[in-house]
Amino acid sequence: MALGFAGEVIAKPSLVIGYYPSWKRQYMSAIDFTKYTHINLSFGDWFTPQVVTEMHGKGVKVLMSVGGWTGSNLFSNILKNPTTRTTLLNSMTDYVKNMNLDGIDIDWEYPGRMGNNCNVIDAANDTPNFLKFVQDLRAQFDSTFGTRQKLITMAVRVEPFDVNGAPSADVSAFAKVVDFANLMQYDINGGWNPQTGPNAPFNYENGKGMQLTAGIGFYGRSTTATVDMTLDPNNQYQNQSSVVPLGDSEDAPWYDACAGATANSGTWQWKHLRDQGLLSAPTTANAPWVRKFDPISQTPWLFNPNTKIFISYDDPQSIKVKVDYAAAKGLAGAMVWSANMDYNGELMNAIQAWPGNGGGSTTTTTPAPPVTSTTNTATSSAPGTTTDPAPTSTTGGGGPVAGGPCSSQGAYQCADTTGKNSAYFICNSGTWVQQACGSGTACFQSGANIVCNWPTA
């Protein structure tokens, strides 16, 4: 499970995993499922055994994904109670058997950490209880179906599961019973931040890679800038409104009962960036839209100067950066959210161009990793850890000031050292840009890194 290094021979990805949402079932006929190794049916139970049989006929393994952003509120209470835990174990086993599934994918958002406002968490015990559950699930699957005949996979945030408000130091016990984990490396920026920013900047921390897949979003997020971003076209971190605009033709205002508010998602699926005419080609925008490619986060963005709408997304160019880096780091493959969002296979073709795919093994050179972003997401109340160089230029008595000068491109620094302030700064194009940790968390400086965690008392 060691990572690949520069100059290592890299084979094609062993895994190409696509999530398919139950509420988009009308689009299934338009997808070439033969390009996937696994499909995770998410998160409903409308899928029939006939659907599973059809996908098996295309050579695809089929899993049922359980949980998700709005379906994780019961995990904590279920797994802490031996009776309900056993009920869930038996239910999953029976469902896999009755549907002829290849396994279960667990998308708990998040053990030991608040996700959706309706969630219940047990900061001390969620992660140990989750480990006990997947160990028991592995034992039950193996005794029922044969050793390692059924898969157990997980969708995970970019940091390990939390225990008492901090990422676990060791998750190797999970790796012994889980087949692979899908890193949700998207929704990094959005309307919850005071500035525009990339939806899915790419970074992988050094670690064990052969049971990890690189998560890639086939969509972007839109926000409304408060300035004309074309006046500073090389800077995608500019002030924005907290009001999220309507996204593509499938977006609509929705009521979040947990948050008690109605809002747009602002989501733009790749297929609608193309078929609604924002992009005339994968890297060409139609007027009045302007396309830029940020060399730091290695992601494209669109801006409409008439409406001031900003969209950050992934395209074939940015996906190539990600798959090249994932291959060089020895990851097992790629994960997609979600399979219904592509346009004529343009993004999937970029994934299929994984180094070494289609022409035997090939020698690759590890690309330089783009700048890290904290995981300040719509589906995570606490961002992750950055590994950027420490800032070398600050103002205002030793601390950064928004708009002030800086000299270490891509550096991160907390606004102060109190452990109670959510604000932090990114050095972008010689200027400090202010961002914020997730709701209820604070910024902590840790050498060259920052960590967003629960505030000090």
Coordinates of C-alpha atoms in Angstrom, one line a residue:
M1 CA 0.0 0.0 0.0
A2 CA 3.0 2.3 -0.5
L3 CA 2.5 5.4 -2.6
G4 CA 4.0 5.8 -6.0
F5 CA 7.0 8.0 -6.5
A6 CA 8.5 10.0 -9.4
G7 CA 9.6 7.7 -12.2
E8 CA 7.7 4.7 -10.9
V9 CA 5.8 2.6 -13.5
I10 CA 2.1 3.3 -13.1
A11 CA -0.6 0.9 -14.4
K12 CA -4.1 1.9 -15.3
P13 CA -6.5 2.6 -12.5
S14 CA -8.1 -0.5 -11.0
L15 CA -11.1 1.4 -9.8
V16 CA -13.4 3.9 -11.6
I17 CA -16.4 4.4 -9.2
G18 CA -19.5 6.3 -10.0
Y19 CA -22.2 7.4 -7.6
Y20 CA -25.6 7.4 -9.1
P21 CA -28.3 9.3 -7.3
S22 CA -31.8 7.8 -6.9
W23 CA -33.5 11.0 -7.7
K24 CA -31.9 11.1 -11.2
R25 CA -33.0 7.7 -12.3
Q26 CA -34.5 9.0 -15.5
Y27 CA -31.0 9.7 -16.9
M28 CA -29.7 6.1 -16.5
S29 CA -30.2 5.2 -20.2
A30 CA -27.8 8.0 -21.3
I31 CA -24.8 6.7 -19.4
D32 CA -22.1 4.3 -20.7
F33 CA -21.7 2.2 -17.5
T34 CA -19.0 0.1 -19.2
K35 CA -16.6 2.9 -18.4
Y36 CA -17.0 2.2 -14.7
T37 CA -15.8 -0.6 -12.6
H38 CA -18.3 0.1 -9.7
I39 CA -21.5 1.9 -9.4
N40 CA -22.8 3.0 -6.0
L41 CA -26.6 3.4 -6.0
S42 CA -27.3 6.4 -3.9
F43 CA -29.2 6.6 -1.5
G44 CA -32.7 5.3 -2.1
D45 CA -34.3 1.9 -2.4
W46 CA -36.1 2.3 -5.8
F47 CA -33.4 0.4 -7.6
T48 CA -34.7 -3.1 -8.6
P49 CA -32.9 -6.4 -9.0
Q50 CA -33.3 -5.9 -12.7
V51 CA -31.2 -2.7 -12.6
V52 CA -28.5 -4.6 -10.8
T53 CA -28.7 -7.5 -13.3
E54 CA -28.4 -5.1 -16.2
M55 CA -25.3 -3.4 -14.7
H56 CA -23.7 -6.8 -14.0
G57 CA -24.2 -7.6 -17.6
K58 CA -22.0 -4.6 -18.4
G59 CA -19.2 -5.9 -16.2
V60 CA -19.9 -3.4 -13.4
K61 CA -19.9 -4.2 -9.7
V62 CA -23.0 -2.7 -7.9
L63 CA -23.1 -1.4 -4.4
M64 CA -25.8 0.3 -2.4
S65 CA -24.7 3.5 -0.8
V66 CA -26.2 4.3 2.6
G67 CA -26.3 7.7 4.4
G68 CA -25.3 10.9 2.6
W69 CA -25.7 14.5 3.7
T70 CA -29.4 14.1 4.7
G71 CA -29.3 10.5 5.6
S72 CA -26.6 10.4 8.3
N73 CA -28.6 11.6 11.3
L74 CA -29.3 8.2 12.8
F75 CA -25.9 6.5 12.5
S76 CA -24.6 7.7 15.9
N77 CA -27.5 6.4 17.9
I78 CA -27.9 3.2 15.9
L79 CA -24.3 2.2 16.3
K80 CA -24.0 2.9 20.0
N81 CA -26.8 0.5 20.8
P82 CA -26.0 -3.3 20.5
T83 CA -29.6 -4.1 19.5
T84 CA -30.0 -1.5 16.8
R85 CA -26.5 -2.2 15.5
T86 CA -27.3 -5.8 15.1
T87 CA -30.5 -4.9 13.3
L88 CA -28.6 -2.8 10.8
L89 CA -26.0 -5.5 10.3
N90 CA -28.7 -8.0 9.4
S91 CA -30.6 -5.5 7.3
M92 CA -27.5 -4.8 5.2
T93 CA -26.6 -8.4 4.8
D94 CA -30.2 -9.4 3.8
Y95 CA -30.4 -6.5 1.3
V96 CA -27.1 -7.4 -0.4
K97 CA -28.3 -11.0 -0.6
N98 CA -31.8 -10.2 -1.9
M99 CA -30.6 -7.6 -4.5
N100 CA -27.6 -9.6 -5.5
L101 CA -25.4 -6.6 -4.7
D102 CA -21.6 -6.7 -4.6
G103 CA -21.4 -4.8 -1.4
I104 CA -22.3 -1.8 0.7
D105 CA -20.9 1.7 0.6
I106 CA -21.2 3.7 3.8
D107 CA -21.4 7.5 3.5
W108 CA -21.6 8.7 7.1
E109 CA -21.2 12.5 7.1
Y110 CA -19.6 12.5 9.7
P111 CA -18.4 10.3 12.6
G112 CA -17.7 12.5 15.6
R113 CA -18.4 15.7 13.7
M114 CA -21.5 17.7 12.9
G115 CA -22.6 17.6 9.3
N116 CA -26.3 18.3 8.7
N117 CA -28.0 20.3 11.5
C118 CA -30.3 17.4 12.2
N119 CA -27.5 15.0 12.9
V120 CA -26.8 13.5 16.4
I121 CA -23.1 13.0 17.2
D122 CA -21.1 11.5 20.0
A123 CA -17.7 13.1 19.7
A124 CA -15.9 10.5 21.8
N125 CA -17.5 7.3 20.6
D126 CA -18.7 7.7 17.0
T127 CA -15.5 6.6 15.4
P128 CA -14.8 3.7 17.8
N129 CA -18.4 2.5 17.3
F130 CA -18.1 2.9 13.5
L131 CA -14.9 0.8 13.5
K132 CA -16.7 -1.9 15.6
F133 CA -19.6 -1.9 13.2
V134 CA -17.5 -2.3 10.0
Q135 CA -15.5 -5.1 11.7
D136 CA -18.7 -6.9 12.5
L137 CA -20.1 -6.2 9.0
R138 CA -16.9 -7.7 7.5
A139 CA -17.2 -10.8 9.7
Q140 CA -20.9 -11.2 8.9
F141 CA -20.3 -10.7 5.1
D142 CA -17.5 -13.2 5.2
S143 CA -19.5 -15.8 7.1
T144 CA -22.5 -15.4 4.8
F145 CA -21.0 -15.0 1.4
G146 CA -17.4 -16.3 1.7
T147 CA -14.2 -14.5 2.6
R148 CA -13.9 -11.1 0.9
Q149 CA -16.7 -12.0 -1.6
K150 CA -18.6 -8.8 -0.8
L151 CA -17.2 -5.2 -0.7
I152 CA -17.4 -2.7 2.2
T153 CA -16.4 0.8 1.0
M154 CA -16.8 4.3 2.5
A155 CA -17.1 7.8 1.3
V156 CA -14.9 10.0 3.5
R157 CA -13.8 13.6 3.9
V158 CA -10.2 14.5 3.3
E159 CA -9.2 14.1 7.0
P160 CA -9.6 11.0 9.2
F161 CA -12.6 10.4 11.3
D162 CA -12.8 12.6 14.4
V163 CA -12.4 11.5 18.1
N164 CA -13.1 14.2 20.6
G165 CA -12.9 17.0 18.1
A166 CA -9.6 16.0 16.4
P167 CA -8.8 13.7 13.5
S168 CA -7.8 10.2 14.4
A169 CA -4.1 9.6 14.5
D170 CA -4.4 6.0 13.2
V171 CA -7.1 4.6 10.9
S172 CA -5.2 1.4 10.0
A173 CA -7.8 -0.8 11.7
F174 CA -10.4 0.4 9.2
A175 CA -8.1 -0.5 6.3
K176 CA -8.0 -4.1 7.5
V177 CA -11.8 -4.6 7.0
V178 CA -12.7 -1.9 4.4
D179 CA -11.9 -2.5 0.7
F180 CA -11.4 1.1 -0.2
A181 CA -12.4 4.7 0.7
N182 CA -13.6 7.4 -1.7
L183 CA -12.2 10.8 -0.9
M184 CA -14.8 13.5 -1.2
Q185 CA -12.5 16.2 -2.5
Y186 CA -15.0 18.8 -3.6
D187 CA -17.4 21.4 -2.2
I188 CA -14.4 23.1 -0.7
N189 CA -15.7 26.6 -1.4
G190 CA -19.1 28.1 -1.9
G191 CA -21.6 30.7 -0.7
W192 CA -20.7 30.0 2.9
N193 CA -17.4 31.9 2.4
P194 CA -17.0 35.7 2.1
Q195 CA -14.9 35.3 -1.1
T196 CA -15.2 33.3 -4.3
G197 CA -12.9 30.3 -4.6
P198 CA -12.4 26.9 -6.2
N199 CA -15.0 24.2 -5.7
A200 CA -12.4 21.4 -5.9
P201 CA -8.7 22.3 -5.6
F202 CA -6.6 19.2 -5.7
N203 CA -4.3 17.9 -3.0
Y204 CA -3.4 14.6 -1.4
E205 CA -1.6 14.2 1.8
N206 CA 1.2 11.7 1.8
G207 CA 0.0 8.3 3.1
K208 CA -1.2 4.9 2.1
G209 CA -2.8 5.2 -1.3
M210 CA -3.8 1.8 -2.7
Q211 CA -7.1 1.8 -0.9
L212 CA -8.0 5.3 -1.8
T213 CA -9.8 6.7 -4.8
A214 CA -9.6 10.4 -5.9
G215 CA -13.0 12.0 -5.7
I216 CA -13.9 14.1 -8.7
G217 CA -17.1 16.2 -9.0
F218 CA -18.8 16.4 -12.4
Y219 CA -20.3 19.7 -11.3
G220 CA -19.5 23.1 -10.1
R221 CA -20.9 25.7 -7.7
S222 CA -22.0 29.2 -8.5
T223 CA -22.0 32.3 -6.2
T224 CA -22.5 36.0 -6.8
A225 CA -19.5 38.3 -6.6
T226 CA -20.0 41.8 -5.4
V227 CA -17.3 43.1 -7.8
D228 CA -16.5 42.8 -11.4
M229 CA -13.9 40.0 -11.3
T230 CA -12.7 40.7 -14.9
L231 CA -11.0 43.8 -13.4
D232 CA -8.6 41.4 -11.5
P233 CA -8.8 38.4 -13.8
N234 CA -6.0 36.4 -12.3
N235 CA -7.6 36.4 -8.8
Q236 CA -10.4 34.0 -8.2
Y237 CA -10.6 35.0 -4.5
Q238 CA -12.9 38.1 -4.6
N239 CA -15.7 39.3 -2.4
Q240 CA -19.1 37.7 -2.9
S241 CA -22.7 37.8 -1.6
S242 CA -24.0 35.2 0.8
V243 CA -27.1 34.8 -1.4
V244 CA -26.5 31.8 -3.7
P245 CA -27.9 32.2 -7.3
L246 CA -30.0 29.6 -9.1
G247 CA -27.8 27.1 -10.8
D248 CA -28.5 25.1 -13.9
S249 CA -31.9 24.0 -15.4
E250 CA -32.2 21.2 -12.8
D251 CA -31.6 23.5 -9.8
A252 CA -34.6 24.9 -7.8
P253 CA -35.1 26.4 -4.4
W254 CA -35.4 23.7 -1.8
Y255 CA -36.3 23.7 1.8
D256 CA -33.8 22.3 4.3
A257 CA -35.9 21.3 7.3
C258 CA -32.8 20.9 9.4
A259 CA -31.5 24.4 8.7
G260 CA -35.0 25.9 8.6
A261 CA -34.3 27.8 5.4
T262 CA -35.0 27.7 1.7
A263 CA -32.2 28.3 -0.8
N264 CA -30.8 27.4 -4.2
S265 CA -27.9 25.0 -4.4
G266 CA -26.2 27.0 -7.1
T267 CA -25.0 23.7 -8.7
W268 CA -24.0 23.6 -12.4
Q269 CA -23.6 20.1 -13.7
W270 CA -21.0 19.7 -16.4
K271 CA -23.6 18.6 -19.0
H272 CA -25.5 21.8 -18.5
L273 CA -22.5 24.1 -18.6
R274 CA -22.2 22.6 -22.1
D275 CA -25.8 22.1 -23.3
Q276 CA -27.0 25.5 -21.9
G277 CA -24.3 27.2 -23.8
L278 CA -22.0 28.6 -21.1
L279 CA -19.2 26.6 -22.7
S280 CA -19.1 26.1 -26.5
A281 CA -16.2 23.7 -26.0
P282 CA -14.6 22.2 -22.9
T283 CA -12.2 25.1 -22.5
T284 CA -14.0 27.8 -24.4
A285 CA -16.7 30.1 -22.9
N286 CA -19.5 31.8 -24.8
A287 CA -20.0 35.5 -24.3
P288 CA -20.7 37.1 -22.0
W289 CA -19.1 34.4 -19.9
V290 CA -15.3 34.6 -19.4
R291 CA -13.3 31.5 -18.6
K292 CA -10.1 31.6 -16.5
F293 CA -7.8 28.8 -15.3
D294 CA -6.2 29.2 -11.9
P295 CA -2.6 28.0 -11.9
I296 CA -2.6 27.6 -8.1
S297 CA -5.6 25.4 -7.5
Q298 CA -5.4 24.0 -11.1
T299 CA -9.1 24.6 -11.7
P300 CA -11.2 26.6 -14.2
W301 CA -13.7 29.2 -13.3
L302 CA -16.3 31.2 -15.2
F303 CA -17.6 34.7 -14.6
N304 CA -20.4 36.7 -16.1
P305 CA -19.7 40.4 -15.8
N306 CA -23.4 41.2 -16.5
T307 CA -24.8 39.2 -13.6
K308 CA -21.6 38.9 -11.5
I309 CA -22.2 35.1 -11.2
F310 CA -19.0 33.1 -10.6
I311 CA -18.8 29.4 -11.2
S312 CA -16.0 27.1 -10.1
Y313 CA -16.0 23.6 -11.6
D314 CA -13.8 20.8 -13.0
D315 CA -13.2 20.2 -16.7
P316 CA -11.0 17.8 -18.7
Q317 CA -7.9 20.1 -18.1
S318 CA -8.3 20.1 -14.3
I319 CA -9.2 16.4 -14.2
K320 CA -6.0 15.5 -16.1
V321 CA -4.0 17.3 -13.3
K322 CA -5.8 15.3 -10.7
V323 CA -5.6 11.9 -12.3
D324 CA -1.9 12.3 -13.2
Y325 CA -1.2 13.2 -9.6
A326 CA -3.4 10.4 -8.2
A327 CA -1.6 7.9 -10.4
A328 CA 1.8 9.2 -9.4
K329 CA 0.8 8.9 -5.8
G330 CA -0.3 5.3 -6.2
L331 CA -4.0 5.8 -5.6
A332 CA -6.3 3.0 -6.7
G333 CA -8.4 5.0 -9.1
A334 CA -11.1 7.7 -9.3
M335 CA -14.5 8.3 -7.8
V336 CA -17.1 10.4 -9.5
W337 CA -20.1 12.3 -8.1
S338 CA -22.1 11.8 -10.1
A339 CA -22.3 9.6 -13.2
N340 CA -25.4 11.4 -14.6
M341 CA -23.6 14.8 -14.9
D342 CA -21.2 14.2 -17.8
Y343 CA -21.6 15.5 -21.3
N344 CA -20.8 13.1 -24.2
G345 CA -18.3 11.4 -22.0
E346 CA -15.9 14.4 -21.9
L347 CA -15.0 14.2 -18.2
M348 CA -15.0 10.4 -18.1
N349 CA -12.6 10.4 -21.1
A350 CA -10.2 12.5 -19.0
I351 CA -10.4 10.0 -16.2
Q352 CA -9.8 7.1 -18.6
A353 CA -6.6 8.8 -19.8
W354 CA -5.1 7.8 -16.4
P355 CA -1.3 7.4 -17.0
G356 CA -0.6 3.9 -18.4
N357 CA -4.3 3.3 -19.4
G358 CA -4.8 2.0 -22.9
G359 CA -1.2 1.5 -23.8
G360 CA 0.2 -0.8 -21.0
S361 CA 2.3 0.6 -18.3
T362 CA 4.1 3.9 -18.7
T363 CA 6.7 5.9 -16.7
T364 CA 5.3 9.1 -15.2
T365 CA 6.9 11.9 -13.3
T366 CA 5.1 13.1 -10.2
P367 CA 3.4 16.4 -10.9
A368 CA 3.9 19.2 -8.4
P369 CA 0.9 19.3 -6.1
P370 CA -1.3 22.3 -6.4
V371 CA -1.9 24.5 -3.4
T372 CA -4.0 23.0 -0.7
S373 CA -7.3 24.4 0.4
T374 CA -9.0 23.8 3.8
T375 CA -12.0 21.7 3.6
N376 CA -14.6 24.4 4.3
T377 CA -17.5 22.6 2.8
A378 CA -21.3 22.6 2.6
T379 CA -21.1 19.1 4.0
S380 CA -18.5 19.7 6.7
S381 CA -18.6 22.0 9.6
A382 CA -14.9 21.8 10.2
P383 CA -12.3 22.2 7.5
G384 CA -9.1 20.2 7.2
T385 CA -5.4 20.8 7.5
T386 CA -3.2 22.6 4.9
T387 CA 0.4 21.8 4.2
D388 CA 1.4 25.1 2.6
P389 CA 4.6 27.1 3.4
A390 CA 4.3 29.4 6.4
P391 CA 3.7 33.1 5.4
T392 CA 6.7 35.3 5.3
S393 CA 5.0 38.7 5.1
T394 CA 2.3 40.0 7.3
T395 CA 0.9 43.3 8.4
G396 CA -1.0 44.7 11.4
G397 CA 1.2 43.8 14.3
G398 CA 2.3 40.4 13.1
G399 CA -1.0 39.2 11.7
P400 CA -2.4 39.3 8.2
V401 CA -4.8 42.0 7.1
A402 CA -7.3 41.4 4.3
G403 CA -5.9 43.2 1.2
G404 CA -2.5 43.6 2.8
P405 CA 0.7 42.5 1.1
C406 CA 2.2 39.0 1.4
S407 CA 5.1 37.3 -0.4
S408 CA 4.6 33.5 0.0
Q409 CA 2.2 32.5 -2.7
G410 CA -0.3 29.9 -1.4
A411 CA 0.6 30.4 2.3
Y412 CA -2.1 30.1 5.0
Q413 CA -2.2 31.9 8.4
C414 CA -4.8 32.2 11.1
A415 CA -6.1 35.7 11.8
D416 CA -4.9 35.4 15.4
T417 CA -3.7 32.8 18.0
T418 CA -6.7 32.9 20.4
G419 CA -8.2 29.6 19.2
K420 CA -11.6 31.4 19.1
N421 CA -11.5 33.1 15.7
S422 CA -12.7 31.4 12.6
A423 CA -10.9 33.7 10.2
Y424 CA -7.8 32.7 8.3
F425 CA -5.9 34.2 5.3
I426 CA -4.6 32.9 2.0
C427 CA -1.7 34.6 0.2
N428 CA -2.9 35.0 -3.4
S429 CA -1.1 37.1 -6.0
G430 CA 0.8 39.1 -3.4
T431 CA -2.3 39.9 -1.4
W432 CA -3.9 38.4 1.8
V433 CA -7.4 37.0 1.1
Q434 CA -9.6 36.4 4.1
Q435 CA -11.5 33.1 4.4
A436 CA -13.3 31.4 7.3
C437 CA -13.5 28.0 9.0
G438 CA -16.8 26.2 9.1
S439 CA -19.6 27.3 11.4
G440 CA -18.8 26.7 15.1
T441 CA -15.0 26.1 14.6
A442 CA -11.9 28.2 15.0
C443 CA -8.5 28.5 13.3
F444 CA -5.4 27.1 14.9
Q445 CA -1.9 27.6 13.6
S446 CA 0.3 24.5 13.7
G447 CA 3.7 25.4 12.4
A448 CA 3.4 25.7 8.6
N449 CA -0.1 24.3 8.8
I450 CA -3.5 25.6 9.9
V451 CA -6.2 23.4 11.4
C452 CA -9.9 24.3 11.8
N453 CA -11.2 22.7 15.0
W454 CA -13.5 23.2 17.9
P455 CA -12.7 26.6 19.6
T456 CA -10.9 26.8 22.9
A457 CA -13.1 27.2 26.0

